[in-house]
Amino acid sequence: MPDIIQLLPDHVANQIAAGEVVQRPASVVKELLENAIDAGATNIKLLLKDAGKTLIQVIDDGKGMSVTDARMSFERHATSKIQKAEDLFNLCTKGFRGEALASIAAIAHVELKTKQAQEELGTCLKIEGSNIISQDFISTGKGTSISVKNLFYNIPARRNFLKSDTVETRHVIDEFQRVALAHPNIAFLLHHNDNEVYHLKSCNLRKRIVSIFGIKMNEKLVPIDEQTDILNIEGFVAKPEFAKRKRGEQFFFVNNRFIKSSYLNHAVVNAFDGLLEQGAHPSYFLYLTVPANTIDINIHPTKTEIKFDNEKALYAMLRATVKHSLGQYNVAPVLDFNRDANLDTPYHFNATASAAKAPKIIVDPNFNPFKEEKNTASQSNYKPQKQTESWESLYTSLAVDTFEKQEVLFDNQQEIDTKKTFQIQRKYVLSSIKSGVVLIHQSLAHQRILYEDFLESITVKEANSQQLLFPVKISFSSKEIEMIYTIKTELENAGFYFDEFTKDSVTIKGIPVSVTESKITIILEELLSDIDLEVPDASFSHFDVMAKSFAKTLSIKTGTQLSEKEQEALVNDLFSCKEPSISPFGKATFKTLTLNEIDNLFTS
Ligand code: ADP
Ligand code: MG
């Protein structure tokens, strides 16, 4: 038998290594930004086209490379950052594995321009799929520019595996934020398809956080600062009342490197003990500094997980420090997420309203000045969605689902007597039917009604929009603005009408008819956070998420008093739905009790 084992050619080895280092455009962004930081840059620009799928370019004013280094930098295991194995245990650079550039050059079209300060001329190198295409002297400024074009051009399977531009942009922005948060002293610029997404000047940490997450973040931050022998902890946690229902703004940096650690996260969450509602996640930006020789960064190719020598001590210290700071700042206890959204004034809405205080122009056509107002705070604004009372849908849906046996209950339209409705505990609406009673969960039922309504208007593209007399300007973080921008068309289908987009605000001229002006901020914020949770594939549209999100946010809540008219309308609208029996999130919207079942209650 002949020998069959051979060494893989370099370009194949590089492609394999790329599989580990480069999963998506965001991985390239991370590696290039880190190289710029290691090169001592004070200004870093990131330019993207099509979420990085077409172009990722990083331009820095760092120390640049000599001609030979420029060539060497694309060799595998070529690095200027460590020389011997011991160096691994005393790292102070981001990179050290010497495989990022080699991997990237194996799977994209790369152009490098670089010049050291003292040199007259710089070097320009073009590489495609590990092959050097050209090398020239060029005249260029001090520093390095690397363009990575057509990522995965030679690995169609990987390219097809990439998600939609919205999703990939989000990943890129996540990486960008992590690097920018770790280095507030460095100025960063991010352009996407020629739009400026971030323009971050060199500043202190608080300002950096605020310039990334928006001015409303400022009032939320509680400072953390603790120095001990084995650990320094600095940074901020957000006050518990601003905790999110989704993990989002949770950042740990260890020796200026973003890391993921469920163990340390647990320590922080634990420090919030008793201050958070169940299921709420605190936001935090925590910077730990430990001696470089007490951690191992080399356990993961992307270096986002690290091993600590004295994990337990760190846990205890972190927990105690956060707890102490929360106590010192006397932060307010729990707020109820589920309270009636009608009672909330979105606080930053007020802040921005000073720019253009928009008087309310929405006229309630059902307003009756003679109607007795019982409890204004919890009075609903329930607007009937549909006037039609078609009951066929009830039969079809009942026939197919678990409510099958109830089919027999409704032999004709007259069966449900909506004139006799009754609200129970401001939570349920009871309606009598000939063969018994139907008990409707008001909030879940309304979710179903709104969901179908939105879905229809979004997909049929005939949303009813109401124009605002005075456009409303709302502040968002740049990331949020970028997300809104990518779903702009879908939002327009839903009835939103946008005027001006800036880096940190959007001006809205029109809104869906079912939305009131005071809720614009809330529903957009909720929508963004819902979309953030979804990991849709490339073909995914946001329609369903959007309809669900709006329905959830706008539905009348438990605790809302409904007038008799509103109760009737709710019952009618529910049973005009295509799928009246379940909420958009899969919960039952109503239950029936037949006369037989009621009788049985009394016979046993
Ligand atoms: P690593 O960062 O692990 O050393 P890379 O493949 O990312 O490996 O880079 C290889 C080498 O190329 C680096 O060690 C560094 O010397 C050089 N290099 C890469 N990017 C830059 C840059 N932006 N400015 C200066 N030198 C760079
Ligand atoms: Mg590197």
XYZ file of C-alpha atoms and ligand atoms in Angstrom:
632
model
C 0.000 0.000 0.000
C 1.388 3.455 -0.885
C 1.595 6.127 1.828
C -1.443 8.315 1.749
C -0.906 11.069 4.317
C 0.243 14.466 3.039
C 0.523 17.971 4.458
C -2.325 20.215 3.379
C -1.319 23.057 1.061
C -1.201 26.403 2.897
C -4.249 27.877 1.207
C -6.333 24.878 2.235
C -5.034 25.022 5.804
C -5.880 28.733 5.832
C -9.405 28.089 4.606
C -9.891 25.565 7.359
C -8.521 27.981 9.952
C -10.833 30.647 8.539
C -13.757 28.427 9.385
C -12.863 28.885 13.036
C -11.926 32.531 13.027
C -14.337 33.937 10.457
C -17.966 32.994 10.786
C -19.499 36.161 9.393
C -18.660 39.771 8.513
C -18.709 40.668 12.202
C -15.775 38.312 12.872
C -13.681 40.139 10.276
C -14.669 43.461 11.815
C -13.552 42.272 15.218
C -10.144 41.054 14.005
C -9.419 44.174 11.960
C -10.463 46.570 14.706
C -8.323 44.698 17.201
C -5.315 44.823 14.899
C -5.754 48.585 14.583
C -5.845 48.925 18.354
C -2.758 46.749 18.771
C -1.038 49.043 16.240
C -1.590 51.970 18.613
C -4.217 53.769 16.521
C -6.002 56.801 17.987
C -8.491 57.101 15.130
C -10.219 54.119 13.574
C -12.703 54.139 10.730
C -14.913 51.233 9.775
C -16.646 51.383 6.411
C -19.204 48.764 5.419
C -21.220 47.919 2.362
C -24.181 45.569 2.537
C -23.665 44.541 6.140
C -20.028 43.791 5.333
C -20.892 41.173 2.723
C -19.605 43.398 -0.080
C -17.015 45.474 1.768
C -15.426 45.780 5.173
C -12.730 48.408 5.365
C -10.800 49.425 8.457
C -8.572 52.481 8.292
C -6.271 53.312 11.190
C -3.563 55.820 12.030
C -1.454 53.269 13.875
C 2.176 52.389 13.419
C 1.826 50.719 9.997
C 4.001 47.950 8.586
C 7.264 47.693 6.686
C 7.234 46.110 3.225
C 8.399 42.773 4.564
C 5.985 42.812 7.482
C 3.149 43.601 5.104
C 3.942 40.398 3.213
C 4.548 38.410 6.390
C 1.329 39.513 8.052
C -0.690 37.239 5.742
C 1.280 34.109 6.604
C -0.332 31.725 9.017
C 1.024 31.905 12.567
C 2.838 35.110 11.680
C 2.606 37.602 14.504
C 4.610 40.443 15.992
C 2.859 40.087 19.321
C 4.378 37.027 20.986
C 7.639 35.196 20.525
C 7.633 32.317 22.945
C 5.106 30.136 24.737
C 5.571 31.957 28.059
C 4.354 35.174 26.413
C 0.954 33.546 26.211
C 0.635 33.994 29.943
C 1.397 37.663 29.962
C -0.612 39.075 27.103
C -1.278 42.743 26.709
C -2.345 42.754 23.059
C -5.661 41.759 21.536
C -4.174 39.462 18.933
C -1.422 36.916 19.339
C -2.402 33.877 17.294
C -1.216 35.330 14.003
C -3.950 33.712 11.976
C -6.586 36.381 11.406
C -5.133 38.018 8.303
C -4.105 34.671 6.784
C -7.612 33.321 7.339
C -9.365 36.397 5.987
C -7.149 36.508 2.890
C -8.042 32.872 2.165
C -11.736 33.595 1.764
C -12.007 37.127 0.376
C -10.474 39.760 -1.886
C -8.143 41.731 0.340
C -6.353 44.990 -0.285
C -3.806 46.252 2.233
C -2.316 49.727 2.222
C 0.157 50.517 4.931
C 2.963 52.938 5.757
C 5.175 53.524 8.743
C 5.624 57.099 9.932
C 9.291 57.403 8.987
C 8.913 55.943 5.468
C 8.434 57.963 2.301
C 6.316 55.419 0.526
C 3.928 52.775 1.701
C 3.014 49.332 0.427
C -0.110 48.192 -1.389
C -0.817 44.477 -1.513
C -3.685 42.713 -3.237
C -4.522 39.151 -2.309
C -7.318 36.891 -3.526
C -7.931 33.519 -1.957
C -4.415 33.421 -0.446
C -2.768 34.343 -3.783
C -0.798 37.554 -4.014
C -2.122 39.399 -7.057
C 0.029 42.508 -6.841
C 2.456 44.401 -4.667
C 3.276 48.069 -5.265
C 4.776 51.106 -3.610
C 2.160 53.747 -3.020
C 1.963 57.132 -1.524
C -0.334 57.020 1.497
C -0.624 58.433 5.027
C 0.784 56.860 8.166
C -1.143 53.816 9.271
C -2.981 50.939 7.699
C -6.078 50.446 5.606
C -7.409 46.968 4.958
C -10.339 46.327 2.620
C -12.011 42.964 2.683
C -14.305 42.499 -0.291
C -16.713 39.741 -1.242
C -16.358 37.663 1.862
C -16.668 33.890 1.247
C -16.629 34.493 -2.530
C -14.903 31.116 -2.945
C -16.998 29.213 -0.396
C -20.590 29.515 -1.663
C -21.909 27.337 1.141
C -20.625 29.791 3.737
C -21.828 32.786 1.799
C -25.305 31.338 1.478
C -25.281 30.604 5.150
C -25.055 34.317 5.965
C -28.205 35.831 7.369
C -30.143 38.838 6.086
C -28.402 42.208 6.001
C -30.382 43.280 9.044
C -29.082 40.382 11.103
C -25.488 40.649 9.887
C -25.485 44.409 10.474
C -26.608 43.780 13.998
C -23.725 41.389 14.597
C -21.268 43.889 13.152
C -22.634 46.680 15.298
C -22.411 44.425 18.351
C -18.713 43.826 17.693
C -18.110 47.482 16.966
C -19.811 48.479 20.210
C -17.754 46.035 22.226
C -14.487 47.356 20.841
C -15.580 50.989 21.146
C -16.692 50.446 24.742
C -13.374 48.847 25.623
C -11.471 51.863 24.274
C -13.243 55.149 24.993
C -9.959 57.009 24.464
C -9.873 55.981 20.795
C -12.031 57.835 18.254
C -14.210 55.601 16.078
C -16.257 56.165 12.997
C -18.704 53.694 11.468
C -20.245 54.165 8.051
C -22.686 51.707 6.552
C -23.646 52.110 2.886
C -22.444 55.707 3.129
C -24.590 56.509 6.142
C -22.799 57.587 9.262
C -23.894 55.241 12.044
C -21.436 56.233 14.773
C -19.077 59.116 15.153
C -17.415 58.586 18.522
C -14.883 61.081 19.761
C -12.194 60.238 22.273
C -13.839 60.697 25.686
C -14.378 59.173 29.118
C -16.256 55.951 29.692
C -19.577 57.458 30.732
C -19.659 59.639 27.640
C -18.746 56.700 25.449
C -21.610 54.626 26.830
C -24.016 57.506 26.381
C -22.850 58.254 22.854
C -23.429 54.627 21.906
C -26.688 53.948 23.704
C -28.275 57.363 23.549
C -28.632 60.247 25.953
C -31.376 58.510 27.904
C -28.743 56.111 29.208
C -27.055 58.843 31.225
C -29.564 58.973 34.052
C -29.644 55.204 34.369
C -25.996 54.648 35.235
C -24.766 53.864 38.724
C -20.952 54.049 38.931
C -18.911 51.122 40.203
C -15.347 51.528 41.413
C -13.427 49.116 43.590
C -9.719 48.385 43.825
C -8.381 45.294 45.535
C -5.147 43.356 45.412
C -6.296 40.818 42.889
C -8.857 42.815 40.989
C -9.992 46.288 39.963
C -13.606 46.760 39.049
C -14.808 49.899 37.313
C -17.750 50.817 35.186
C -21.478 51.171 35.590
C -24.590 49.176 36.234
C -27.991 50.472 35.180
C -30.499 51.126 37.938
C -32.822 48.166 38.440
C -35.913 50.008 37.272
C -34.332 50.141 33.826
C -33.717 46.412 33.678
C -34.761 44.861 30.417
C -36.903 41.902 29.711
C -34.237 40.757 27.304
C -30.548 40.439 27.776
C -29.034 43.265 25.856
C -26.716 45.735 27.349
C -24.559 43.399 29.368
C -20.860 43.941 28.936
C -17.896 42.484 30.740
C -14.417 43.540 29.820
C -11.406 41.839 31.291
C -8.154 43.707 30.749
C -9.960 45.726 28.062
C -11.160 42.683 26.183
C -14.873 41.968 25.815
C -15.675 38.548 27.242
C -18.729 36.401 27.793
C -19.076 34.801 31.184
C -22.274 33.349 32.514
C -20.494 32.837 35.830
C -19.689 36.511 36.303
C -23.106 37.467 34.948
C -24.588 35.371 37.691
C -22.594 37.320 40.267
C -24.002 40.612 39.014
C -27.571 39.366 38.761
C -27.201 38.015 42.254
C -26.191 41.467 43.502
C -29.515 42.775 42.197
C -31.306 40.225 44.316
C -34.745 41.444 45.325
C -34.536 44.532 43.151
C -35.555 42.975 39.867
C -38.821 41.611 38.622
C -38.700 38.003 37.656
C -37.276 37.561 34.196
C -35.735 41.037 34.079
C -32.101 41.449 33.067
C -29.967 44.259 34.441
C -27.788 46.278 32.094
C -24.141 46.644 33.008
C -20.805 47.814 31.679
C -18.142 46.335 33.908
C -14.412 46.601 33.436
C -12.300 44.130 35.359
C -8.559 44.457 35.515
C -6.598 41.444 36.741
C -2.904 40.566 36.499
C -2.337 39.200 32.974
C -0.769 36.037 34.355
C -3.918 35.063 36.274
C -6.056 34.481 33.176
C -5.946 32.196 30.162
C -7.307 33.839 27.020
C -6.218 31.126 24.663
C -9.081 28.738 25.316
C -11.293 29.948 22.484
C -10.363 30.929 18.888
C -12.303 34.181 19.065
C -11.005 34.821 22.586
C -14.392 35.733 24.016
C -14.169 33.171 26.763
C -11.350 33.187 29.258
C -10.338 31.162 32.245
C -9.587 32.829 35.564
C -7.223 31.406 38.163
C -9.327 32.513 41.094
C -12.846 32.502 39.776
C -14.572 32.115 43.129
C -12.856 35.115 44.677
C -13.734 37.220 41.619
C -17.353 36.153 41.883
C -17.595 37.146 45.514
C -15.874 40.471 44.979
C -17.921 41.377 41.959
C -21.146 40.573 43.706
C -20.223 42.521 46.824
C -19.051 45.549 44.848
C -22.166 45.793 42.725
C -24.401 45.294 45.738
C -22.572 47.981 47.646
C -22.864 50.506 44.805
C -26.551 49.805 44.350
C -27.074 50.362 48.063
C -25.041 53.555 48.083
C -27.010 55.023 45.267
C -30.196 54.179 47.030
C -31.760 52.885 43.923
C -35.482 52.548 43.798
C -37.048 49.133 44.267
C -38.967 47.082 41.788
C -41.195 48.570 39.168
C -43.966 46.539 37.687
C -43.457 45.771 34.021
C -47.004 44.692 33.589
C -48.704 47.785 34.790
C -51.061 49.487 32.402
C -48.998 51.070 29.678
C -51.584 53.864 29.523
C -50.218 55.182 32.770
C -46.685 55.465 31.494
C -45.273 58.520 29.924
C -42.267 57.380 27.974
C -39.764 59.562 29.763
C -37.460 60.347 26.940
C -40.383 61.202 24.788
C -40.829 64.209 27.050
C -37.182 65.044 26.810
C -37.318 65.232 23.068
C -40.699 66.845 22.905
C -39.149 70.175 23.808
C -37.780 70.283 20.287
C -41.225 70.078 18.787
C -43.975 69.878 21.325
C -46.698 68.202 19.420
C -50.193 69.055 20.487
C -52.593 66.172 20.297
C -54.632 66.326 17.174
C -56.115 62.898 17.192
C -59.810 63.255 17.609
C -61.740 60.506 19.251
C -64.826 60.058 17.082
C -66.528 58.121 19.855
C -66.031 60.785 22.434
C -69.237 61.498 24.279
C -69.101 64.456 26.652
C -72.148 63.240 28.503
C -70.821 59.836 29.235
C -70.109 59.269 32.864
C -66.413 58.791 33.541
C -65.904 56.237 36.217
C -62.223 55.648 36.481
C -60.270 57.630 33.962
C -56.929 56.121 34.823
C -57.896 52.657 33.805
C -60.536 53.529 31.265
C -59.621 51.845 28.032
C -59.413 53.408 24.626
C -60.672 50.286 23.036
C -61.360 50.969 19.424
C -63.487 48.454 17.591
C -61.466 47.106 14.684
C -64.155 45.629 12.546
C -67.794 46.306 12.138
C -68.581 43.095 10.370
C -70.060 40.391 12.414
C -69.180 37.372 10.403
C -69.307 34.344 12.523
C -68.279 31.755 9.974
C -64.694 31.998 11.039
C -65.674 30.848 14.456
C -67.012 27.605 13.093
C -64.035 26.879 10.884
C -61.526 27.518 13.584
C -63.475 25.676 16.201
C -63.858 22.722 13.920
C -60.153 22.212 13.539
C -58.757 22.853 16.940
C -59.172 21.555 20.403
C -62.408 23.377 20.784
C -63.974 20.867 18.445
C -66.617 19.782 20.839
C -67.833 23.332 21.185
C -68.761 23.422 17.530
C -72.193 22.174 18.373
C -72.715 25.116 20.669
C -73.101 27.681 18.007
C -75.634 26.603 15.434
C -76.405 30.068 14.263
C -75.275 33.635 14.470
C -77.766 34.573 17.102
C -76.173 32.216 19.566
C -73.766 34.662 21.140
C -75.697 37.397 22.756
C -73.249 40.232 22.914
C -75.813 42.475 24.450
C -75.324 40.601 27.642
C -71.698 41.001 28.488
C -70.187 41.365 31.864
C -66.659 42.279 32.911
C -65.058 40.292 35.683
C -62.162 41.666 37.744
C -61.252 43.962 34.865
C -59.739 40.912 33.282
C -62.393 38.755 31.672
C -65.495 39.429 29.663
C -68.326 37.026 30.172
C -70.923 36.666 27.485
C -73.911 34.411 27.572
C -74.675 32.077 24.724
C -77.745 29.977 24.288
C -76.010 26.827 25.344
C -73.946 28.291 28.158
C -71.382 31.030 28.655
C -68.183 32.108 26.983
C -65.425 33.614 29.083
C -63.012 35.831 27.185
C -59.606 36.936 28.379
C -59.752 40.600 27.419
C -56.043 41.222 26.936
C -55.270 38.018 25.035
C -58.364 38.453 22.901
C -57.364 41.970 22.027
C -53.880 40.766 21.109
C -55.430 38.389 18.605
C -57.618 41.125 17.123
C -54.739 43.591 16.776
C -52.388 40.934 15.460
C -54.667 39.961 12.595
C -55.419 43.556 11.879
C -51.752 44.551 11.678
C -50.758 41.475 9.756
C -53.392 42.227 7.199
C -52.487 45.850 6.802
C -48.767 45.143 6.654
C -48.988 42.377 4.094
C -51.794 43.806 1.998
C -49.813 47.061 2.021
C -52.834 49.194 2.597
C -52.213 50.341 6.092
C -54.395 53.078 7.432
C -52.080 55.837 8.419
C -52.937 58.983 10.313
C -50.833 61.997 9.625
C -49.485 63.895 12.594
C -50.002 67.636 12.440
C -46.596 68.170 13.986
C -43.988 65.539 13.219
C -42.560 63.879 16.306
C -38.816 63.566 16.744
C -37.699 60.607 18.854
C -34.195 59.836 20.113
C -32.723 56.394 19.708
C -29.240 54.980 19.933
C -27.394 54.721 16.634
C -27.808 50.967 16.638
C -31.543 51.320 17.066
C -31.684 53.907 14.286
C -29.801 51.536 12.028
C -32.286 48.772 12.850
C -35.286 51.005 12.232
C -33.759 52.000 8.952
C -33.423 48.424 7.779
C -37.087 47.708 8.507
C -38.294 51.083 7.272
C -40.272 49.645 4.372
C -42.070 47.169 6.581
C -42.865 49.887 9.095
C -44.235 52.030 6.285
C -46.441 49.171 5.238
C -47.710 49.081 8.780
C -48.688 52.741 8.587
C -45.623 54.622 9.817
C -44.524 57.571 7.821
C -40.948 58.747 8.358
C -39.468 62.084 7.704
C -35.860 62.562 8.689
C -33.325 60.046 9.940
C -30.281 61.319 11.801
C -27.652 59.269 13.674
C -29.590 59.377 16.891
C -33.109 60.423 16.100
C -35.927 59.808 13.733
C -38.763 62.128 12.822
C -42.137 60.540 12.364
C -44.876 62.182 10.343
C -47.522 59.510 10.322
C -48.536 56.524 12.437
C -50.909 53.576 12.093
C -54.471 54.486 13.043
C -54.520 52.042 15.908
C -51.545 53.740 17.545
C -51.763 56.876 19.630
C -49.047 59.452 19.607
C -47.992 58.868 23.191
C -47.249 55.234 22.412
C -44.968 55.678 19.429
C -41.796 55.410 21.453
C -42.943 52.411 23.443
C -44.055 50.387 20.476
C -40.901 51.087 18.502
C -38.673 50.267 21.469
C -40.554 47.040 22.088
C -40.395 46.137 18.434
C -36.635 46.628 18.305
C -36.128 44.513 21.337
C -38.400 41.798 19.921
C -36.553 41.806 16.619
C -33.296 41.683 18.498
C -34.373 38.417 20.063
C -35.301 36.818 16.771
C -32.620 35.106 14.769
C -34.376 34.901 11.465
C -32.853 33.446 8.319
C -32.145 35.436 5.220
C -35.575 34.936 3.721
C -37.271 36.014 6.879
C -39.470 39.062 6.868
C -40.215 41.003 9.966
C -43.939 41.145 9.315
C -44.952 38.534 11.806
C -42.621 39.742 14.550
C -43.849 43.250 13.936
C -47.519 42.349 14.083
C -46.985 40.319 17.243
C -44.947 43.024 18.866
C -47.482 45.761 18.109
C -50.326 43.568 19.257
C -48.585 42.831 22.531
C -47.730 46.447 23.241
C -51.014 48.007 22.220
C -53.483 45.480 23.545
C -55.703 46.541 26.399
C -54.265 45.150 29.565
C -55.697 43.336 32.513
C -56.957 45.970 34.934
C -58.507 48.086 32.239
C -62.136 48.810 32.725
C -64.238 48.297 29.619
C -67.532 50.008 28.944
C -70.415 47.862 27.797
C -69.905 49.054 24.238
C -66.235 48.182 24.402
C -67.010 44.734 25.760
C -69.420 44.118 22.919
C -66.958 45.351 20.347
C -64.268 43.124 21.806
C -66.484 40.065 21.564
C -67.540 40.916 18.028
C -64.036 41.673 16.832
C -62.632 38.544 18.390
C -65.076 36.276 16.661
C -64.507 38.030 13.356
C -60.885 36.914 13.527
C -59.593 34.106 11.379
C -58.225 32.305 14.400
C -60.176 33.633 17.366
C -59.372 30.902 19.835
C -55.666 31.546 20.410
C -53.549 34.592 21.046
C -50.668 35.332 18.652
C -48.424 33.748 21.280
C -50.418 30.539 21.447
C -52.543 31.049 24.538
C -56.284 30.392 24.681
C -58.281 33.597 24.295
C -61.578 32.220 25.534
C -63.181 29.219 27.197
C -66.749 28.072 27.126
C -68.854 26.454 29.738
C -71.887 24.577 28.428
C -75.144 24.433 30.267
C -74.479 20.789 30.891
C -71.185 21.580 32.503
C -72.807 24.256 34.608
C -75.556 21.814 35.622
C -72.955 19.279 36.598
C -71.456 21.770 38.998
C -74.654 21.624 40.955
C -75.582 17.980 40.749
C -72.503 16.481 42.332
P -2.209 38.736 15.344
O -3.037 39.971 15.512
O -2.719 37.596 16.137
O -0.757 38.979 15.524
P -3.033 38.951 12.593
O -3.110 37.938 11.502
O -4.269 39.629 12.974
O -2.377 38.225 13.834
O -1.946 40.025 12.170
C -0.647 39.619 11.867
C 0.341 40.737 12.109
O 0.146 41.765 11.175
C 0.214 41.392 13.472
O 0.936 40.701 14.448
C 0.790 42.772 13.199
O 2.170 42.780 13.336
C 0.455 43.022 11.744
N -0.723 43.869 11.578
C -1.989 43.456 11.330
N -2.825 44.499 11.246
C -2.088 45.611 11.451
C -2.378 47.023 11.485
N -3.636 47.473 11.316
N -1.359 47.877 11.719
C -0.102 47.408 11.898
N 0.236 46.113 11.882
C -0.742 45.207 11.656
Mg -4.975 40.163 14.930
